[in-house]
JSON list of C-alpha atoms in Angstrom, two decimals:
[
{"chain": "A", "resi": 1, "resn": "UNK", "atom": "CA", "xyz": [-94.15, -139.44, -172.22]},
{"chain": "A", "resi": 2, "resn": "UNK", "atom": "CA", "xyz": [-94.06, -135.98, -170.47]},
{"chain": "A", "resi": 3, "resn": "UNK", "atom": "CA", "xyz": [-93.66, -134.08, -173.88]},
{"chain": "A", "resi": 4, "resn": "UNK", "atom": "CA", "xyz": [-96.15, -136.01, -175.41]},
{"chain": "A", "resi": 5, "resn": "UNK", "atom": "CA", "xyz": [-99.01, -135.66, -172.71]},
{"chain": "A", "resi": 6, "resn": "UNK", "atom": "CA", "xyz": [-97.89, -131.49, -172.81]},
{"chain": "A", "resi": 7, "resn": "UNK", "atom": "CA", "xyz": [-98.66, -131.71, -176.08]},
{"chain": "A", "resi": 8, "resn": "UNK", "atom": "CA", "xyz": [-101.72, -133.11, -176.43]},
{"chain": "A", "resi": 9, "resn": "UNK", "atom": "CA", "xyz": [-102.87, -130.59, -173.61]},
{"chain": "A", "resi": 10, "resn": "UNK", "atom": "CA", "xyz": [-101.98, -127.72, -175.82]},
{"chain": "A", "resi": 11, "resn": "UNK", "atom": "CA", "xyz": [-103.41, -129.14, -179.22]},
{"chain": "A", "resi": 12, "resn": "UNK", "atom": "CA", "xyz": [-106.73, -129.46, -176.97]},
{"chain": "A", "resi": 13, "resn": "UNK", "atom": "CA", "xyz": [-106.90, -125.91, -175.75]},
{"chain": "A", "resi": 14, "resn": "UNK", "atom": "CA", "xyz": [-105.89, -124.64, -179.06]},
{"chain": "A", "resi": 15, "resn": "UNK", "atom": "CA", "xyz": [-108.48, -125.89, -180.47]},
{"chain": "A", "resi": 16, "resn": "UNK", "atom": "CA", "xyz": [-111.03, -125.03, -177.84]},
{"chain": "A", "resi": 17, "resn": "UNK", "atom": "CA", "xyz": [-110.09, -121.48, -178.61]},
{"chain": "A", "resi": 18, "resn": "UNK", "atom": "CA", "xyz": [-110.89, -121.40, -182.29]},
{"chain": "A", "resi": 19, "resn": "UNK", "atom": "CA", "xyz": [-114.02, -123.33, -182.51]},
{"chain": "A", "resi": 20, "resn": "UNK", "atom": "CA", "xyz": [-116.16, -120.97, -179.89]},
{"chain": "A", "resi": 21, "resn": "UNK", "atom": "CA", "xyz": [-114.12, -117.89, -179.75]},
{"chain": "A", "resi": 22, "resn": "UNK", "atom": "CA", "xyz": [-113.99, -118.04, -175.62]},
{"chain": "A", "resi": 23, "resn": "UNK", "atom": "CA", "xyz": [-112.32, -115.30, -173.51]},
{"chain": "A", "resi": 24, "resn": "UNK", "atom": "CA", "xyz": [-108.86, -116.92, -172.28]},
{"chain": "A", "resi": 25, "resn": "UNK", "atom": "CA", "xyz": [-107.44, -116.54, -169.07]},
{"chain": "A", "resi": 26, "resn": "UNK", "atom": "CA", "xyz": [-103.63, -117.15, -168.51]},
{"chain": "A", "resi": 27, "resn": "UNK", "atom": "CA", "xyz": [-102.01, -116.62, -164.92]},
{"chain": "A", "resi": 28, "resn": "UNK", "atom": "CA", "xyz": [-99.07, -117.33, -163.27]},
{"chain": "A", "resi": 29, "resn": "UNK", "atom": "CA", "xyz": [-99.57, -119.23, -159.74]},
{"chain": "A", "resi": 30, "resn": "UNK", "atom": "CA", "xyz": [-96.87, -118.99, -156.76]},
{"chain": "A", "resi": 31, "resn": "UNK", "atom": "CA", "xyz": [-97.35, -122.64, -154.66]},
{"chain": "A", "resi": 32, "resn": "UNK", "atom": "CA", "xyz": [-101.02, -123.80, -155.01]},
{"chain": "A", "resi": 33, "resn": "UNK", "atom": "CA", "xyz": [-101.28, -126.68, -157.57]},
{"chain": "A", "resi": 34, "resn": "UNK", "atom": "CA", "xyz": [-98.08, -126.50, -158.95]},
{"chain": "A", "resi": 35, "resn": "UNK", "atom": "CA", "xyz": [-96.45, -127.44, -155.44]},
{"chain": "A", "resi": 36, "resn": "UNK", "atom": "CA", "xyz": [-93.72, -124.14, -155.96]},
{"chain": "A", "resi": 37, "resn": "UNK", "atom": "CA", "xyz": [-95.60, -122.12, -159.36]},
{"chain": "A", "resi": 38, "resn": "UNK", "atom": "CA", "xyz": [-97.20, -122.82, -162.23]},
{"chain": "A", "resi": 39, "resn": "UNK", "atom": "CA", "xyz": [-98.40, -121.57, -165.47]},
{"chain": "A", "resi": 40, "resn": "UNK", "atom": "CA", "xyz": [-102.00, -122.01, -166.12]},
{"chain": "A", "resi": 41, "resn": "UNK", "atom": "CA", "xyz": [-104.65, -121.35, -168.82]},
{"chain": "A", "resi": 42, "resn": "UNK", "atom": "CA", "xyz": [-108.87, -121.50, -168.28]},
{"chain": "A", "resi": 43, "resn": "UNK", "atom": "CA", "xyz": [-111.05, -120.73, -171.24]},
{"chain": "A", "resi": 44, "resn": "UNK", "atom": "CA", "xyz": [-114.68, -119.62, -170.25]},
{"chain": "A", "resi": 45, "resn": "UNK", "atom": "CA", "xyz": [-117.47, -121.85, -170.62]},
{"chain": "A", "resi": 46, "resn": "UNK", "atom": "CA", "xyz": [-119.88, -119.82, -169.35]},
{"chain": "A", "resi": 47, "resn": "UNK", "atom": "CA", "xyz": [-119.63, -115.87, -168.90]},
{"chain": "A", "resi": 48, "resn": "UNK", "atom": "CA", "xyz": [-118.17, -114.66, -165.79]},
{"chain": "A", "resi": 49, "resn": "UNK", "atom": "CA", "xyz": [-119.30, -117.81, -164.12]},
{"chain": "A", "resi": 50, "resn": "UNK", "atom": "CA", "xyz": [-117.60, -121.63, -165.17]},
{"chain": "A", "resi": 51, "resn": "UNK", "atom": "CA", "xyz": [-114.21, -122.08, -166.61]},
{"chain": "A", "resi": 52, "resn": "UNK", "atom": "CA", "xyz": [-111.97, -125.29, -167.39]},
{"chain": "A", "resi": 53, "resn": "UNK", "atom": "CA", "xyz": [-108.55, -124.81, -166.12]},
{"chain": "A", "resi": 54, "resn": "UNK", "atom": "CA", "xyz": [-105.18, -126.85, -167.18]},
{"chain": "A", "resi": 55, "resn": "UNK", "atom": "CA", "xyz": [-101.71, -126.05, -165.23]},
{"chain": "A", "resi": 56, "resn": "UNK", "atom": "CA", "xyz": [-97.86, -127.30, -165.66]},
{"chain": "A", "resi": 57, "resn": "UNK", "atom": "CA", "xyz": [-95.72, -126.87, -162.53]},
{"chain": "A", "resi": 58, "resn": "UNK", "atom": "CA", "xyz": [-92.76, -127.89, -161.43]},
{"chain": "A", "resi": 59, "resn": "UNK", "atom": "CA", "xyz": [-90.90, -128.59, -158.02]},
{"chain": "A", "resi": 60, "resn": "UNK", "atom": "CA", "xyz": [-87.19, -129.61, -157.38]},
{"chain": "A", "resi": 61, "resn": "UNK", "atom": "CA", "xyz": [-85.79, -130.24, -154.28]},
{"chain": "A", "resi": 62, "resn": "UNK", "atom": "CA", "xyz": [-82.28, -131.39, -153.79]},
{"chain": "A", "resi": 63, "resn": "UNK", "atom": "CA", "xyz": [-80.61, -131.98, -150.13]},
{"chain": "A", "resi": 64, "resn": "UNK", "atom": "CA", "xyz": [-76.93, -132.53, -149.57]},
{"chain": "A", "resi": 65, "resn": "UNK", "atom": "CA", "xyz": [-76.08, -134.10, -146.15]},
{"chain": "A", "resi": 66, "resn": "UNK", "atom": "CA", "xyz": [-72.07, -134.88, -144.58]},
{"chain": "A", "resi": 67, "resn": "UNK", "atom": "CA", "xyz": [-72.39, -136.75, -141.53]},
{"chain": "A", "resi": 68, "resn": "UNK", "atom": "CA", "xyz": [-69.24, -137.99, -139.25]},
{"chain": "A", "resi": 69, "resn": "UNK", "atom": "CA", "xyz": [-69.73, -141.63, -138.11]},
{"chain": "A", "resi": 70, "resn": "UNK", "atom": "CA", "xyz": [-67.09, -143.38, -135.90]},
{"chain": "A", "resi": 71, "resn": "UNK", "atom": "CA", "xyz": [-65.51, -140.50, -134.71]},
{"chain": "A", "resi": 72, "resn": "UNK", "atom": "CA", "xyz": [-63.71, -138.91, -138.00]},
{"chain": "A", "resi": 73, "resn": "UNK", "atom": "CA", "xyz": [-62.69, -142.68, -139.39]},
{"chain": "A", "resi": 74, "resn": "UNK", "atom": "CA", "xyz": [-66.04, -142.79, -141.57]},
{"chain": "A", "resi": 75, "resn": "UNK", "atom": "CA", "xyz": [-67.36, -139.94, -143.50]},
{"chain": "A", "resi": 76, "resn": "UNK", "atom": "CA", "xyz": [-70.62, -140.03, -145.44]},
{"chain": "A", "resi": 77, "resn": "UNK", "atom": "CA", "xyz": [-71.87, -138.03, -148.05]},
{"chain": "A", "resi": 78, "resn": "UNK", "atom": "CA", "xyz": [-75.53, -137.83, -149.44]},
{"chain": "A", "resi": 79, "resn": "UNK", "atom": "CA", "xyz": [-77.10, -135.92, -152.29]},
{"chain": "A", "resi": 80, "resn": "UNK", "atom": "CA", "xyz": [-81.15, -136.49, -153.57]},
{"chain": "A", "resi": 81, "resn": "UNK", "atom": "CA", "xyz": [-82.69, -135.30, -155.72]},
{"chain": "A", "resi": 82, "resn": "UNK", "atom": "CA", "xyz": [-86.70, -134.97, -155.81]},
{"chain": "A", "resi": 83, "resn": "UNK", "atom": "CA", "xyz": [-88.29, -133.88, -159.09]},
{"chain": "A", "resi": 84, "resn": "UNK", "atom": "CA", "xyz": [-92.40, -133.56, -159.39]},
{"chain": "A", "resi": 85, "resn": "UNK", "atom": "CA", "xyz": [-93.78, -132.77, -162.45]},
{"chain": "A", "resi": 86, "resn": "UNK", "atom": "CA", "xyz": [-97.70, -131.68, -161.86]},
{"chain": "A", "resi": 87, "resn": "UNK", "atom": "CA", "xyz": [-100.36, -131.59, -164.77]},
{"chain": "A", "resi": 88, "resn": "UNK", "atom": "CA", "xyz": [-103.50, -130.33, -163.61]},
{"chain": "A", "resi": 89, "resn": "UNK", "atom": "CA", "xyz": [-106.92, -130.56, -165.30]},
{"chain": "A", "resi": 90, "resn": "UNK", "atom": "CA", "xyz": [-109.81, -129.59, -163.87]},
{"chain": "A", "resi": 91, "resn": "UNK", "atom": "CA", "xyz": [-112.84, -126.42, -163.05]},
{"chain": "A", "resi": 92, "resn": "UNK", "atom": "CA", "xyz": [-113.84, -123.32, -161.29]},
{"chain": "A", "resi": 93, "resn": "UNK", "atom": "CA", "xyz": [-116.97, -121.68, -160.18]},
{"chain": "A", "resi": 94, "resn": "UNK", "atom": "CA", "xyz": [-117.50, -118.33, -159.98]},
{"chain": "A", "resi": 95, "resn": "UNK", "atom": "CA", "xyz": [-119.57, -116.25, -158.12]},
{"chain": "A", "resi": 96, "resn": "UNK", "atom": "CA", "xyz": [-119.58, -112.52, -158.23]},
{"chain": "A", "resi": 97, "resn": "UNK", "atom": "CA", "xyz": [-119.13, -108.91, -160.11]},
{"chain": "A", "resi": 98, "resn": "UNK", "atom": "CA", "xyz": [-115.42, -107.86, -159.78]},
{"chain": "A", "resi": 99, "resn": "UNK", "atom": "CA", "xyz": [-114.40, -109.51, -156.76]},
{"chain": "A", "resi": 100, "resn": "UNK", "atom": "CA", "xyz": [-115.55, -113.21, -157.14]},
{"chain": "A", "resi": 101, "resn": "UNK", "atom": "CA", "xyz": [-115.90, -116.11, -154.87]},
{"chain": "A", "resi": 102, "resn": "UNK", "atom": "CA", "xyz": [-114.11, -119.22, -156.42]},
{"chain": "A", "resi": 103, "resn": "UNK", "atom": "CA", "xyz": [-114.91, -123.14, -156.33]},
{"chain": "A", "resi": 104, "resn": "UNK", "atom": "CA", "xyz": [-113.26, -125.47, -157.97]},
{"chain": "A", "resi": 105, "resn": "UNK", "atom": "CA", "xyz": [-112.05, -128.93, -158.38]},
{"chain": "A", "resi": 106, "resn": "UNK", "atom": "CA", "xyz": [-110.15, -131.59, -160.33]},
{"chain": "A", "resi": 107, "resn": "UNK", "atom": "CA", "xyz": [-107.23, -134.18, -160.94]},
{"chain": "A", "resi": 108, "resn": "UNK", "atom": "CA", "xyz": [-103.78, -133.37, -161.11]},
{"chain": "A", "resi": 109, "resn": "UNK", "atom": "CA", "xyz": [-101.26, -136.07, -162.32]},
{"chain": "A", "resi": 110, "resn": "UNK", "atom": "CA", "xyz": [-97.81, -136.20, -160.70]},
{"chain": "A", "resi": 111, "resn": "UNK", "atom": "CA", "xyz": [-94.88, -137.35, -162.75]},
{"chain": "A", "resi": 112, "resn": "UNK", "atom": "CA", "xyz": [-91.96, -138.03, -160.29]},
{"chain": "A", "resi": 113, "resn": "UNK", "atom": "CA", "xyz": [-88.16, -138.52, -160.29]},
{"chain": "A", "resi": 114, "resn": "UNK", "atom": "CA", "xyz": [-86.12, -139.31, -157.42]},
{"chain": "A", "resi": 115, "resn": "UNK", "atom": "CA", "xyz": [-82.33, -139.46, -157.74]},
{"chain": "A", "resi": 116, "resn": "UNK", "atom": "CA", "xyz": [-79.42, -139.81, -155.23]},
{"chain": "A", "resi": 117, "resn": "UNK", "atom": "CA", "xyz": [-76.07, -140.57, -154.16]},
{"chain": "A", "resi": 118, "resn": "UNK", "atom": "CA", "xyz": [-74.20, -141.68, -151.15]},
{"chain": "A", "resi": 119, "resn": "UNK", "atom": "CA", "xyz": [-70.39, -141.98, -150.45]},
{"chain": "A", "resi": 120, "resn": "UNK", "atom": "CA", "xyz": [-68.76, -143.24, -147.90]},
{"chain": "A", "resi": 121, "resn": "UNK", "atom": "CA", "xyz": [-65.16, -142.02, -147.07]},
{"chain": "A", "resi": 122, "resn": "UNK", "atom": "CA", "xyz": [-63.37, -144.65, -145.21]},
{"chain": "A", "resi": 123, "resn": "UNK", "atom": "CA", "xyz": [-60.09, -145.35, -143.83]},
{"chain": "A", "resi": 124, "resn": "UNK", "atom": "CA", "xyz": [-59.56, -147.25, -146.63]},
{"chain": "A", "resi": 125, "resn": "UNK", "atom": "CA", "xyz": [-61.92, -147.91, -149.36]},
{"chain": "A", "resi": 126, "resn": "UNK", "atom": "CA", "xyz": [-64.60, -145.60, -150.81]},
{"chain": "A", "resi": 127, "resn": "UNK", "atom": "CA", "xyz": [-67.98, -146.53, -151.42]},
{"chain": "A", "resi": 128, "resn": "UNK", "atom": "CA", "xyz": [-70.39, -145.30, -153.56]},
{"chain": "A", "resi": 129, "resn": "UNK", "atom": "CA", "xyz": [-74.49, -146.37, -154.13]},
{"chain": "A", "resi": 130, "resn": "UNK", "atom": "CA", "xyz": [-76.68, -144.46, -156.26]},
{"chain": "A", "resi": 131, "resn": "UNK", "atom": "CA", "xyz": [-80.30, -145.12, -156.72]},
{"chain": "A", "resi": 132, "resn": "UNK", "atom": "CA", "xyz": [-82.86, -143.86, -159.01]},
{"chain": "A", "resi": 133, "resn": "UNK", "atom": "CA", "xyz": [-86.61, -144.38, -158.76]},
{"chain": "A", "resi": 134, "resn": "UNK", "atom": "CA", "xyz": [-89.44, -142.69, -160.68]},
{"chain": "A", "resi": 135, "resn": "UNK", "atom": "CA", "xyz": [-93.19, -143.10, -160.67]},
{"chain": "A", "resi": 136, "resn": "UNK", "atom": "CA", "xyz": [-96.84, -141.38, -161.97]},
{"chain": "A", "resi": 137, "resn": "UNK", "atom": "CA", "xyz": [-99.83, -140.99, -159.82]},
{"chain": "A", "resi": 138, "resn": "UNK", "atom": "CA", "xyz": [-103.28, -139.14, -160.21]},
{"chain": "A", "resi": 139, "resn": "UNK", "atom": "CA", "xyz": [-104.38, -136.72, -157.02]},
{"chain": "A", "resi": 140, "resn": "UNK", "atom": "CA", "xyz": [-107.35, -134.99, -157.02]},
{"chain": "A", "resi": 141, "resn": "UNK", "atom": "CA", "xyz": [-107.74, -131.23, -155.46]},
{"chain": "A", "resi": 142, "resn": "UNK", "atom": "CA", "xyz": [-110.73, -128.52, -154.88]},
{"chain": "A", "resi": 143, "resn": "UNK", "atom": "CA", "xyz": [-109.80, -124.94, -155.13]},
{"chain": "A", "resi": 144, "resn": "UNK", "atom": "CA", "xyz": [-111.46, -122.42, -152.46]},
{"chain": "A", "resi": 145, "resn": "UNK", "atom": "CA", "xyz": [-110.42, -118.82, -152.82]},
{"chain": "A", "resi": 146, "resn": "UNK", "atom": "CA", "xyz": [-111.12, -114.82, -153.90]},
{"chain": "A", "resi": 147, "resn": "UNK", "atom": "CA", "xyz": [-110.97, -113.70, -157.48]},
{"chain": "A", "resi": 148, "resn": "UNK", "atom": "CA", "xyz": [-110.44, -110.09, -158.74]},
{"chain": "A", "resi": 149, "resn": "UNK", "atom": "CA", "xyz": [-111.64, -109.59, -162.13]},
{"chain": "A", "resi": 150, "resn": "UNK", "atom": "CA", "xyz": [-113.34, -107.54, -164.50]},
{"chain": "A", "resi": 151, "resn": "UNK", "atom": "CA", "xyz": [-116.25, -108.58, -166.39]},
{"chain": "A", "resi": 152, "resn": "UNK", "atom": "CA", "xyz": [-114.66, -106.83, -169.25]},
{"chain": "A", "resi": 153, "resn": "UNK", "atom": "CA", "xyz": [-111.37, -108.21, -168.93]},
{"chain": "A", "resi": 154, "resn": "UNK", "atom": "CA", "xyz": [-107.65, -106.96, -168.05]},
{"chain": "A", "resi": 155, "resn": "UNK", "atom": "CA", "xyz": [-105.72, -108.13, -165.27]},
{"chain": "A", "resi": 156, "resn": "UNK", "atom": "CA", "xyz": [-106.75, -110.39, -162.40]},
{"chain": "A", "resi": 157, "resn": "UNK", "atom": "CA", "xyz": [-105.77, -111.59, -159.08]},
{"chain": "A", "resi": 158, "resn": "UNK", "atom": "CA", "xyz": [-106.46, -114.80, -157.02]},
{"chain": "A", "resi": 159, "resn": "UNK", "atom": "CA", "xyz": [-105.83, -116.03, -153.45]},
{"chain": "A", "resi": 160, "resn": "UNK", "atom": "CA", "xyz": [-106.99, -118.89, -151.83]},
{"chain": "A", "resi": 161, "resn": "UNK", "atom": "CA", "xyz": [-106.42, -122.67, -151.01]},
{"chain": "A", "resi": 162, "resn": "UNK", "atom": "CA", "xyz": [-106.22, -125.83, -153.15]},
{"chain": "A", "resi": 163, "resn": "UNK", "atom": "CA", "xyz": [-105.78, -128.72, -150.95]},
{"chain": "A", "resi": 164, "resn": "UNK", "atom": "CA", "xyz": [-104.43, -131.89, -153.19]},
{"chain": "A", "resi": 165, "resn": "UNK", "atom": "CA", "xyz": [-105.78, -135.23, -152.05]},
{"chain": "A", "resi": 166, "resn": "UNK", "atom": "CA", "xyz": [-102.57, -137.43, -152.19]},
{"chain": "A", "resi": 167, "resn": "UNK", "atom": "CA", "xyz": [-103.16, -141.09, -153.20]},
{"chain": "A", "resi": 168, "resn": "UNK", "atom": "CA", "xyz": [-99.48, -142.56, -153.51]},
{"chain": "A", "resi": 169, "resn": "UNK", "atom": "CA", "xyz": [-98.38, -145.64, -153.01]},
{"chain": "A", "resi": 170, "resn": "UNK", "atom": "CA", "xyz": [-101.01, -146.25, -150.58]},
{"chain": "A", "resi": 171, "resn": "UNK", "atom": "CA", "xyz": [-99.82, -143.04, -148.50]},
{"chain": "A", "resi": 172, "resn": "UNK", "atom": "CA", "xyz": [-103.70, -141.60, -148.20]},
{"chain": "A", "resi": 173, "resn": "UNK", "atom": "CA", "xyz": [-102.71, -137.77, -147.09]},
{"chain": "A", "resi": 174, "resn": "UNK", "atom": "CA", "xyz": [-104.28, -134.00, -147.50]},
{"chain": "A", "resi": 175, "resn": "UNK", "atom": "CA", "xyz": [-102.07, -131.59, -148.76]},
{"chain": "A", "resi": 176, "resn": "UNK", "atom": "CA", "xyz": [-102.92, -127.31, -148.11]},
{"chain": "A", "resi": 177, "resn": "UNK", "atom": "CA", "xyz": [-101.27, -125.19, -150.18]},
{"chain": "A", "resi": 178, "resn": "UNK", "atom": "CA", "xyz": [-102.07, -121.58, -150.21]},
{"chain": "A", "resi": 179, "resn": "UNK", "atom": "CA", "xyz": [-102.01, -120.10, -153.67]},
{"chain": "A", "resi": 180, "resn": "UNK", "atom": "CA", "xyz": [-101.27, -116.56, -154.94]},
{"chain": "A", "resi": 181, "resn": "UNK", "atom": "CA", "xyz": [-101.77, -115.65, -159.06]},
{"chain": "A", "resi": 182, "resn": "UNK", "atom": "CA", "xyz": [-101.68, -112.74, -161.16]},
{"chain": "A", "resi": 183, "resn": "UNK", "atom": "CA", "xyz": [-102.83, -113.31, -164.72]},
{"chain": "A", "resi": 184, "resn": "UNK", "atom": "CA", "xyz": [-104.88, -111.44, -167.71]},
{"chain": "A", "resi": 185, "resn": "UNK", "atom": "CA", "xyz": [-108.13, -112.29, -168.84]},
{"chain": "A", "resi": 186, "resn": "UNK", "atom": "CA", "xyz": [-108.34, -111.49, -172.87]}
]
């Protein structure tokens, strides 16, 4: 499912490229969308002023915990695993010469894994449980944040927040993530 929705993504932007000729920004994104980075691509709609934006990031978190329980007669071990997978689509706004206020907003779609083990050490058995769970869910976010960038092209440089409205599993939450990119516009 992942490879095919990455797919389609690039097909779409590919094509996008040939049929107008539009300048094509790529940029590299530390936190911000992408929860820890991400690699993005905008293609300008209209000169120095409205782009659509799509972004693949990635976050994995695993936690290993020993505990003591009954005073060095049970030992537990526990290892998880969180995986999120974030595919972004969305806009920006920009207003400016070189260094450019930026808007922007859209829908990123989380695909997530969670994975994990626990053991416990006994005096004389063992125990082990391992659970797995997975699910999808569609956020939205808004982008607010500076923009250095020549008209003419050449590198650029953003800072700024993206807060991601979370909508899963009923959890109704605002996540703000600063973001910091360097890309090329060509």
């Amino acid at each position: 499912m992942r490879f095919k929705i990455i797919s389609l993504m690039l097909l779409f932007f590919i094509s996008q490229q040939r049929l107008n000729g539009q300048n094509n920004n790529i940029y590299v994104e530390f936190l911000g969308l992408g929860l820890l980075g991400s690699v993005n691509h905008e293609i300008m709609l209209v000169p120095d002023k409205a782009y659509i934006r799509a972004s693949l990031g990635y976050l994995k978190y695993t936690e290993k915990d020993t505990f003591d329980i009954d005073y060095g007669t049970d030992n537990f071990i526990s290892e998880q695993t969180l995986t999120i997978t974030p595919i972004s689509l969305g806009a920006n706004y920009l207003i400016g010469n070189k260094l450019k206020i930026e808007m922007g907003g859209g829908t990123t779609y989380w695909m997530t894994s969670y994975e994990g083990e626990s053991t416990s050490i006994g005096f004389i058995d063992n125990e082990n449980i391992e659970f797995k769970a997975s699910g999808n869910y569609f956020n939205f976010y808004s982008t607010i944040g500076l923009r250095y960038q020549s008209p003419k092209g050449g590198i650029n440089f953003r800072v700024g927040l993206s807060p991601i409205y979370l909508n899963i599993e009923g959890i109704k939450e605002t996540l703000n993530l600063p973001y910091l990119s360097l890309g090329v516009l060509f």
